[in-house]
Amino acid sequence: GQQLNQSPQSMFIQEGEDVSMNCTSSSIFNTWLWYKQDPGEGPVLLIALYKAGELTSNGRLTAQFGITRKDSFLNISASIPSDVGIYFCRHGSSNTGKLIFGQGTTLQVKP
Amino acid sequence: NAGVMQNPRHLVRRRGQEARLRCSPMKGHSHVYWYRQLPEEGLKFMVYLQKENIIDESGMPKERFSAEFPKEGPSILRIQQVVRGDSAAYFCASSPTDSNQPQHFGDGTRLSIL
């Protein structure tokens, strides 16, 4: 079945550092989305990508849809303590609702 | 504009009982999705529904689990004869149209089985 490989699984960084995480798949997709989940809450959409090669920013966050349509990365610049959480990538298909999420990247930021 | 509302936030059941989880989608959203999340794991797709229709239930166990999204009222995820392994956080999401659109999530129902 379809799988997303998200890496790294976890990161422990110093406040102010930049962070990069990515998702790869063996299949081609038309949509990549990145979510963040805070403890005890539901995932919140950060960035949505709909076009191969697309580079989109949201504040200190930047995400890119890979040219091959098989991967995406998310960068966070100048990390702050509130960036702590689990980041998930997701692809989408309009044919069914079976949407696959990556395993998540757990980010911890040391003040 | 209210977001996706799930209730209850926490639900405790004894083995063999039934659990009913409710989800009211965002206003104007007619597509609902249910996911299960075990501790330290990602979100696993369970079922995708439109009003009065199940579009994809390939992620839902064949036994004891059922879901509905009636014409009126919230979507319901029902688990009969719960077992310890059903303990998890269950998240509902909604989107305005098809599943290619971004989904908006509720804060989940945390189900604990004694």
PDB file of C-alpha atoms in Angstrom:
ATOM      1  CA  GLY A   1       0.000   0.000   0.000  1.00  0.00           C
ATOM      2  CA  GLN A   2       0.924   3.631  -0.204  1.00  0.00           C
ATOM      3  CA  GLN A   3       3.337   4.864   2.432  1.00  0.00           C
ATOM      4  CA  LEU A   4       4.958   8.115   3.315  1.00  0.00           C
ATOM      5  CA  ASN A   5       8.428   8.114   4.813  1.00  0.00           C
ATOM      6  CA  GLN A   6       8.887  11.118   7.035  1.00  0.00           C
ATOM      7  CA  SER A   7      12.240  12.023   8.527  1.00  0.00           C
ATOM      8  CA  PRO A   8      13.715  12.630  10.903  1.00  0.00           C
ATOM      9  CA  GLN A   9      11.524  10.896  13.441  1.00  0.00           C
ATOM     10  CA  SER A  10      12.501  13.381  16.143  1.00  0.00           C
ATOM     11  CA  MET A  11      14.676  16.418  16.653  1.00  0.00           C
ATOM     12  CA  PHE A  12      15.973  18.180  19.727  1.00  0.00           C
ATOM     13  CA  ILE A  13      17.360  21.593  18.866  1.00  0.00           C
ATOM     14  CA  GLN A  14      18.420  24.858  20.464  1.00  0.00           C
ATOM     15  CA  GLU A  15      16.168  27.893  20.246  1.00  0.00           C
ATOM     16  CA  GLY A  16      17.122  30.005  17.254  1.00  0.00           C
ATOM     17  CA  GLU A  17      18.276  27.113  15.100  1.00  0.00           C
ATOM     18  CA  ASP A  18      16.754  26.307  11.727  1.00  0.00           C
ATOM     19  CA  VAL A  19      14.941  23.005  11.228  1.00  0.00           C
ATOM     20  CA  SER A  20      14.325  20.890   8.155  1.00  0.00           C
ATOM     21  CA  MET A  21      12.180  17.795   7.725  1.00  0.00           C
ATOM     22  CA  ASN A  22      10.951  15.936   4.684  1.00  0.00           C
ATOM     23  CA  CYS A  23       8.525  13.371   3.350  1.00  0.00           C
ATOM     24  CA  THR A  24       9.073  10.960   0.496  1.00  0.00           C
ATOM     25  CA  SER A  25       6.863   8.506  -1.304  1.00  0.00           C
ATOM     26  CA  SER A  26       7.214   5.931  -4.029  1.00  0.00           C
ATOM     27  CA  SER A  27       4.031   7.271  -5.652  1.00  0.00           C
ATOM     28  CA  ILE A  28       3.220  10.553  -7.362  1.00  0.00           C
ATOM     29  CA  PHE A  29       0.709  12.889  -5.748  1.00  0.00           C
ATOM     30  CA  ASN A  30      -1.003  16.127  -6.655  1.00  0.00           C
ATOM     31  CA  THR A  31      -1.199  17.534  -3.154  1.00  0.00           C
ATOM     32  CA  TRP A  32       1.151  17.822  -0.204  1.00  0.00           C
ATOM     33  CA  LEU A  33       0.095  19.314   3.087  1.00  0.00           C
ATOM     34  CA  TRP A  34       1.919  19.930   6.345  1.00  0.00           C
ATOM     35  CA  TYR A  35       0.216  19.877   9.736  1.00  0.00           C
ATOM     36  CA  LYS A  36       1.364  20.543  13.279  1.00  0.00           C
ATOM     37  CA  GLN A  37      -0.099  18.815  16.312  1.00  0.00           C
ATOM     38  CA  ASP A  38       0.299  20.260  19.790  1.00  0.00           C
ATOM     39  CA  PRO A  39      -0.057  17.915  22.785  1.00  0.00           C
ATOM     40  CA  GLY A  40      -3.684  17.105  23.515  1.00  0.00           C
ATOM     41  CA  GLU A  41      -4.991  18.831  20.408  1.00  0.00           C
ATOM     42  CA  GLY A  42      -5.885  18.034  16.850  1.00  0.00           C
ATOM     43  CA  PRO A  43      -3.565  18.695  13.890  1.00  0.00           C
ATOM     44  CA  VAL A  44      -3.606  22.203  12.469  1.00  0.00           C
ATOM     45  CA  LEU A  45      -2.872  22.895   8.821  1.00  0.00           C
ATOM     46  CA  LEU A  46       0.347  24.858   8.281  1.00  0.00           C
ATOM     47  CA  ILE A  47       0.915  24.876   4.527  1.00  0.00           C
ATOM     48  CA  ALA A  48      -0.816  23.355   1.498  1.00  0.00           C
ATOM     49  CA  LEU A  49       1.019  22.671  -1.797  1.00  0.00           C
ATOM     50  CA  TYR A  50      -0.788  21.918  -5.051  1.00  0.00           C
ATOM     51  CA  LYS A  51       1.833  22.259  -7.791  1.00  0.00           C
ATOM     52  CA  ALA A  52       5.130  20.492  -8.452  1.00  0.00           C
ATOM     53  CA  GLY A  53       8.025  22.813  -7.680  1.00  0.00           C
ATOM     54  CA  GLU A  54       5.804  25.129  -5.635  1.00  0.00           C
ATOM     55  CA  LEU A  55       7.566  26.924  -2.794  1.00  0.00           C
ATOM     56  CA  THR A  56       5.263  28.436  -0.184  1.00  0.00           C
ATOM     57  CA  SER A  57       5.992  30.374   2.997  1.00  0.00           C
ATOM     58  CA  ASN A  58       3.936  31.008   6.099  1.00  0.00           C
ATOM     59  CA  GLY A  59       5.880  33.238   8.463  1.00  0.00           C
ATOM     60  CA  ARG A  60       8.985  31.355   9.520  1.00  0.00           C
ATOM     61  CA  LEU A  61       7.796  28.211   7.765  1.00  0.00           C
ATOM     62  CA  THR A  62       8.658  27.323   4.189  1.00  0.00           C
ATOM     63  CA  ALA A  63       7.535  24.216   2.340  1.00  0.00           C
ATOM     64  CA  GLN A  64       8.271  22.936  -1.134  1.00  0.00           C
ATOM     65  CA  PHE A  65       6.516  20.445  -3.384  1.00  0.00           C
ATOM     66  CA  GLY A  66       9.226  18.357  -5.056  1.00  0.00           C
ATOM     67  CA  ILE A  67       9.598  18.480  -8.838  1.00  0.00           C
ATOM     68  CA  THR A  68       9.161  14.708  -9.070  1.00  0.00           C
ATOM     69  CA  ARG A  69       5.892  15.021  -7.065  1.00  0.00           C
ATOM     70  CA  LYS A  70       7.170  12.272  -4.799  1.00  0.00           C
ATOM     71  CA  ASP A  71       8.514  14.408  -1.984  1.00  0.00           C
ATOM     72  CA  SER A  72       8.131  17.562   0.041  1.00  0.00           C
ATOM     73  CA  PHE A  73      10.121  19.348   2.693  1.00  0.00           C
ATOM     74  CA  LEU A  74       9.289  21.753   5.491  1.00  0.00           C
ATOM     75  CA  ASN A  75      11.755  24.263   6.909  1.00  0.00           C
ATOM     76  CA  ILE A  76      11.355  26.266  10.098  1.00  0.00           C
ATOM     77  CA  SER A  77      13.705  29.181  10.532  1.00  0.00           C
ATOM     78  CA  ALA A  78      14.859  30.665  13.845  1.00  0.00           C
ATOM     79  CA  SER A  79      12.963  28.158  15.970  1.00  0.00           C
ATOM     80  CA  ILE A  80      11.203  29.271  19.152  1.00  0.00           C
ATOM     81  CA  PRO A  81       9.842  27.228  22.087  1.00  0.00           C
ATOM     82  CA  SER A  82       6.266  27.288  20.765  1.00  0.00           C
ATOM     83  CA  ASP A  83       7.419  25.372  17.673  1.00  0.00           C
ATOM     84  CA  VAL A  84       7.460  22.288  19.880  1.00  0.00           C
ATOM     85  CA  GLY A  85       5.063  19.630  18.650  1.00  0.00           C
ATOM     86  CA  ILE A  86       4.639  16.877  16.092  1.00  0.00           C
ATOM     87  CA  TYR A  87       4.753  17.772  12.420  1.00  0.00           C
ATOM     88  CA  PHE A  88       2.943  15.580   9.912  1.00  0.00           C
ATOM     89  CA  CYS A  89       3.041  15.544   6.145  1.00  0.00           C
ATOM     90  CA  ARG A  90       0.050  14.333   4.190  1.00  0.00           C
ATOM     91  CA  HIS A  91      -0.745  13.678   0.575  1.00  0.00           C
ATOM     92  CA  GLY A  92      -4.175  13.753  -0.939  1.00  0.00           C
ATOM     93  CA  SER A  93      -6.130  11.969  -3.603  1.00  0.00           C
ATOM     94  CA  SER A  94      -9.427  13.097  -5.006  1.00  0.00           C
ATOM     95  CA  ASN A  95     -10.511   9.551  -5.776  1.00  0.00           C
ATOM     96  CA  THR A  96     -10.954   8.320  -2.255  1.00  0.00           C
ATOM     97  CA  GLY A  97     -10.676   9.762   1.163  1.00  0.00           C
ATOM     98  CA  LYS A  98      -7.927   7.385   2.178  1.00  0.00           C
ATOM     99  CA  LEU A  99      -5.415  10.040   2.945  1.00  0.00           C
ATOM    100  CA  ILE A 100      -2.045   8.945   4.167  1.00  0.00           C
ATOM    101  CA  PHE A 101      -0.150  10.805   6.847  1.00  0.00           C
ATOM    102  CA  GLY A 102       3.554  10.500   7.502  1.00  0.00           C
ATOM    103  CA  GLN A 103       4.686   9.011  10.798  1.00  0.00           C
ATOM    104  CA  GLY A 104       5.419  12.468  12.166  1.00  0.00           C
ATOM    105  CA  THR A 105       8.488  14.416  13.227  1.00  0.00           C
ATOM    106  CA  THR A 106       8.603  15.300  16.914  1.00  0.00           C
ATOM    107  CA  LEU A 107      10.321  18.615  17.488  1.00  0.00           C
ATOM    108  CA  GLN A 108      11.653  19.748  20.837  1.00  0.00           C
ATOM    109  CA  VAL A 109      13.209  23.182  21.273  1.00  0.00           C
ATOM    110  CA  LYS A 110      15.541  23.974  24.129  1.00  0.00           C
ATOM    111  CA  PRO A 111      15.281  27.604  25.300  1.00  0.00           C
TER     112      PRO A 111
ATOM    113  CA  ASN B   1     -17.044  30.450  12.797  1.00  0.00           C
ATOM    114  CA  ALA B   2     -16.939  27.349  14.922  1.00  0.00           C
ATOM    115  CA  GLY B   3     -14.344  24.776  14.012  1.00  0.00           C
ATOM    116  CA  VAL B   4     -14.799  21.026  13.992  1.00  0.00           C
ATOM    117  CA  MET B   5     -16.435  20.069  17.275  1.00  0.00           C
ATOM    118  CA  GLN B   6     -15.907  16.663  18.811  1.00  0.00           C
ATOM    119  CA  ASN B   7     -17.487  15.340  21.957  1.00  0.00           C
ATOM    120  CA  PRO B   8     -16.871  14.067  24.402  1.00  0.00           C
ATOM    121  CA  ARG B   9     -13.226  15.094  24.786  1.00  0.00           C
ATOM    122  CA  HIS B  10     -12.620  12.152  27.072  1.00  0.00           C
ATOM    123  CA  LEU B  11     -14.580   8.919  27.260  1.00  0.00           C
ATOM    124  CA  VAL B  12     -14.032   6.034  29.636  1.00  0.00           C
ATOM    125  CA  ARG B  13     -15.663   2.674  29.008  1.00  0.00           C
ATOM    126  CA  ARG B  14     -15.375  -0.799  30.453  1.00  0.00           C
ATOM    127  CA  ARG B  15     -14.610  -3.736  28.233  1.00  0.00           C
ATOM    128  CA  GLY B  16     -17.734  -4.919  26.426  1.00  0.00           C
ATOM    129  CA  GLN B  17     -19.520  -1.566  26.518  1.00  0.00           C
ATOM    130  CA  GLU B  18     -20.330   0.628  23.554  1.00  0.00           C
ATOM    131  CA  ALA B  19     -18.576   3.890  22.729  1.00  0.00           C
ATOM    132  CA  ARG B  20     -20.184   6.666  20.677  1.00  0.00           C
ATOM    133  CA  LEU B  21     -18.031   9.495  19.425  1.00  0.00           C
ATOM    134  CA  ARG B  22     -19.621  12.558  17.862  1.00  0.00           C
ATOM    135  CA  CYS B  23     -18.298  15.033  15.344  1.00  0.00           C
ATOM    136  CA  SER B  24     -19.907  18.206  14.039  1.00  0.00           C
ATOM    137  CA  PRO B  25     -18.048  19.453  10.950  1.00  0.00           C
ATOM    138  CA  MET B  26     -17.268  23.052  10.235  1.00  0.00           C
ATOM    139  CA  LYS B  27     -20.154  25.069   8.846  1.00  0.00           C
ATOM    140  CA  GLY B  28     -20.471  24.493   5.133  1.00  0.00           C
ATOM    141  CA  HIS B  29     -18.405  21.294   5.176  1.00  0.00           C
ATOM    142  CA  SER B  30     -20.150  18.188   3.877  1.00  0.00           C
ATOM    143  CA  HIS B  31     -17.217  15.763   3.997  1.00  0.00           C
ATOM    144  CA  VAL B  32     -16.131  14.093   7.226  1.00  0.00           C
ATOM    145  CA  TYR B  33     -13.158  11.867   7.992  1.00  0.00           C
ATOM    146  CA  TRP B  34     -12.288   9.810  11.061  1.00  0.00           C
ATOM    147  CA  TYR B  35      -8.743   8.946  12.144  1.00  0.00           C
ATOM    148  CA  ARG B  36      -7.291   6.956  15.017  1.00  0.00           C
ATOM    149  CA  GLN B  37      -4.061   7.869  16.757  1.00  0.00           C
ATOM    150  CA  LEU B  38      -2.263   5.607  19.187  1.00  0.00           C
ATOM    151  CA  PRO B  39       0.254   7.111  21.641  1.00  0.00           C
ATOM    152  CA  GLU B  40       3.528   8.065  19.977  1.00  0.00           C
ATOM    153  CA  GLU B  41       2.126   7.191  16.548  1.00  0.00           C
ATOM    154  CA  GLY B  42       0.736   8.992  13.526  1.00  0.00           C
ATOM    155  CA  LEU B  43      -2.827   9.344  12.301  1.00  0.00           C
ATOM    156  CA  LYS B  44      -4.410   6.281  10.732  1.00  0.00           C
ATOM    157  CA  PHE B  45      -7.295   6.830   8.332  1.00  0.00           C
ATOM    158  CA  MET B  46     -10.472   4.993   9.246  1.00  0.00           C
ATOM    159  CA  VAL B  47     -13.426   6.219   7.198  1.00  0.00           C
ATOM    160  CA  TYR B  48     -14.541   8.995   4.845  1.00  0.00           C
ATOM    161  CA  LEU B  49     -18.191  10.041   4.731  1.00  0.00           C
ATOM    162  CA  GLN B  50     -20.417  12.494   2.960  1.00  0.00           C
ATOM    163  CA  LYS B  51     -23.938  13.253   4.056  1.00  0.00           C
ATOM    164  CA  GLU B  52     -25.770   9.911   4.233  1.00  0.00           C
ATOM    165  CA  ASN B  53     -23.000   8.128   2.305  1.00  0.00           C
ATOM    166  CA  ILE B  54     -19.883   6.192   3.206  1.00  0.00           C
ATOM    167  CA  ILE B  55     -17.294   6.973   0.550  1.00  0.00           C
ATOM    168  CA  ASP B  56     -14.356   4.924   1.825  1.00  0.00           C
ATOM    169  CA  GLU B  57     -14.278   2.718   4.918  1.00  0.00           C
ATOM    170  CA  SER B  58     -11.169   0.774   4.000  1.00  0.00           C
ATOM    171  CA  GLY B  59      -9.342   1.845   7.159  1.00  0.00           C
ATOM    172  CA  MET B  60     -12.049   0.786   9.567  1.00  0.00           C
ATOM    173  CA  PRO B  61     -12.062  -2.648  11.240  1.00  0.00           C
ATOM    174  CA  LYS B  62     -14.770  -4.863   9.751  1.00  0.00           C
ATOM    175  CA  GLU B  63     -16.189  -5.851  13.117  1.00  0.00           C
ATOM    176  CA  ARG B  64     -17.504  -3.732  15.976  1.00  0.00           C
ATOM    177  CA  PHE B  65     -16.834  -0.404  14.244  1.00  0.00           C
ATOM    178  CA  SER B  66     -19.382   1.610  12.292  1.00  0.00           C
ATOM    179  CA  ALA B  67     -19.762   5.215  11.194  1.00  0.00           C
ATOM    180  CA  GLU B  68     -22.571   7.367   9.925  1.00  0.00           C
ATOM    181  CA  PHE B  69     -23.138  10.940   8.829  1.00  0.00           C
ATOM    182  CA  PRO B  70     -26.896  11.502   8.723  1.00  0.00           C
ATOM    183  CA  LYS B  71     -28.695  14.214   6.824  1.00  0.00           C
ATOM    184  CA  GLU B  72     -29.259  16.051  10.077  1.00  0.00           C
ATOM    185  CA  GLY B  73     -26.944  16.007  13.053  1.00  0.00           C
ATOM    186  CA  PRO B  74     -23.351  15.089  13.708  1.00  0.00           C
ATOM    187  CA  SER B  75     -21.297  12.239  12.360  1.00  0.00           C
ATOM    188  CA  ILE B  76     -21.100   9.304  14.761  1.00  0.00           C
ATOM    189  CA  LEU B  77     -18.303   6.785  15.143  1.00  0.00           C
ATOM    190  CA  ARG B  78     -19.612   3.795  17.053  1.00  0.00           C
ATOM    191  CA  ILE B  79     -17.529   1.084  18.634  1.00  0.00           C
ATOM    192  CA  GLN B  80     -19.392  -1.901  20.014  1.00  0.00           C
ATOM    193  CA  GLN B  81     -18.084  -4.302  22.652  1.00  0.00           C
ATOM    194  CA  VAL B  82     -14.963  -2.254  23.233  1.00  0.00           C
ATOM    195  CA  VAL B  83     -11.664  -3.951  24.056  1.00  0.00           C
ATOM    196  CA  ARG B  84      -8.475  -2.591  25.616  1.00  0.00           C
ATOM    197  CA  GLY B  85      -6.882  -2.210  22.204  1.00  0.00           C
ATOM    198  CA  ASP B  86      -9.522   0.356  21.233  1.00  0.00           C
ATOM    199  CA  SER B  87      -7.940   2.849  23.642  1.00  0.00           C
ATOM    200  CA  ALA B  88      -6.707   5.709  21.477  1.00  0.00           C
ATOM    201  CA  ALA B  89      -7.393   9.271  20.428  1.00  0.00           C
ATOM    202  CA  TYR B  90     -10.006   9.487  17.680  1.00  0.00           C
ATOM    203  CA  PHE B  91      -9.897  12.563  15.495  1.00  0.00           C
ATOM    204  CA  CYS B  92     -12.520  13.868  13.152  1.00  0.00           C
ATOM    205  CA  ALA B  93     -11.774  16.200  10.262  1.00  0.00           C
ATOM    206  CA  SER B  94     -13.956  17.929   7.696  1.00  0.00           C
ATOM    207  CA  SER B  95     -13.514  19.563   4.325  1.00  0.00           C
ATOM    208  CA  PRO B  96     -15.868  21.614   2.154  1.00  0.00           C
ATOM    209  CA  THR B  97     -15.640  19.442  -0.934  1.00  0.00           C
ATOM    210  CA  ASP B  98     -13.531  16.506  -1.963  1.00  0.00           C
ATOM    211  CA  SER B  99     -10.700  14.898  -0.048  1.00  0.00           C
ATOM    212  CA  ASN B 100      -8.053  16.739  -2.043  1.00  0.00           C
ATOM    213  CA  GLN B 101      -8.909  19.854  -0.069  1.00  0.00           C
ATOM    214  CA  PRO B 102      -7.196  20.644   3.253  1.00  0.00           C
ATOM    215  CA  GLN B 103      -8.965  19.088   6.181  1.00  0.00           C
ATOM    216  CA  HIS B 104      -9.721  20.869   9.415  1.00  0.00           C
ATOM    217  CA  PHE B 105      -9.423  18.757  12.530  1.00  0.00           C
ATOM    218  CA  GLY B 106     -11.258  18.666  15.818  1.00  0.00           C
ATOM    219  CA  ASP B 107      -9.412  18.261  19.094  1.00  0.00           C
ATOM    220  CA  GLY B 108     -10.234  14.593  19.322  1.00  0.00           C
ATOM    221  CA  THR B 109     -11.916  12.193  21.709  1.00  0.00           C
ATOM    222  CA  ARG B 110      -9.608  10.277  23.994  1.00  0.00           C
ATOM    223  CA  LEU B 111     -11.097   6.860  24.595  1.00  0.00           C
ATOM    224  CA  SER B 112      -9.876   4.850  27.547  1.00  0.00           C
ATOM    225  CA  ILE B 113     -10.982   1.279  28.091  1.00  0.00           C
ATOM    226  CA  LEU B 114     -10.808  -0.088  31.622  1.00  0.00           C
TER     227      LEU B 114
END
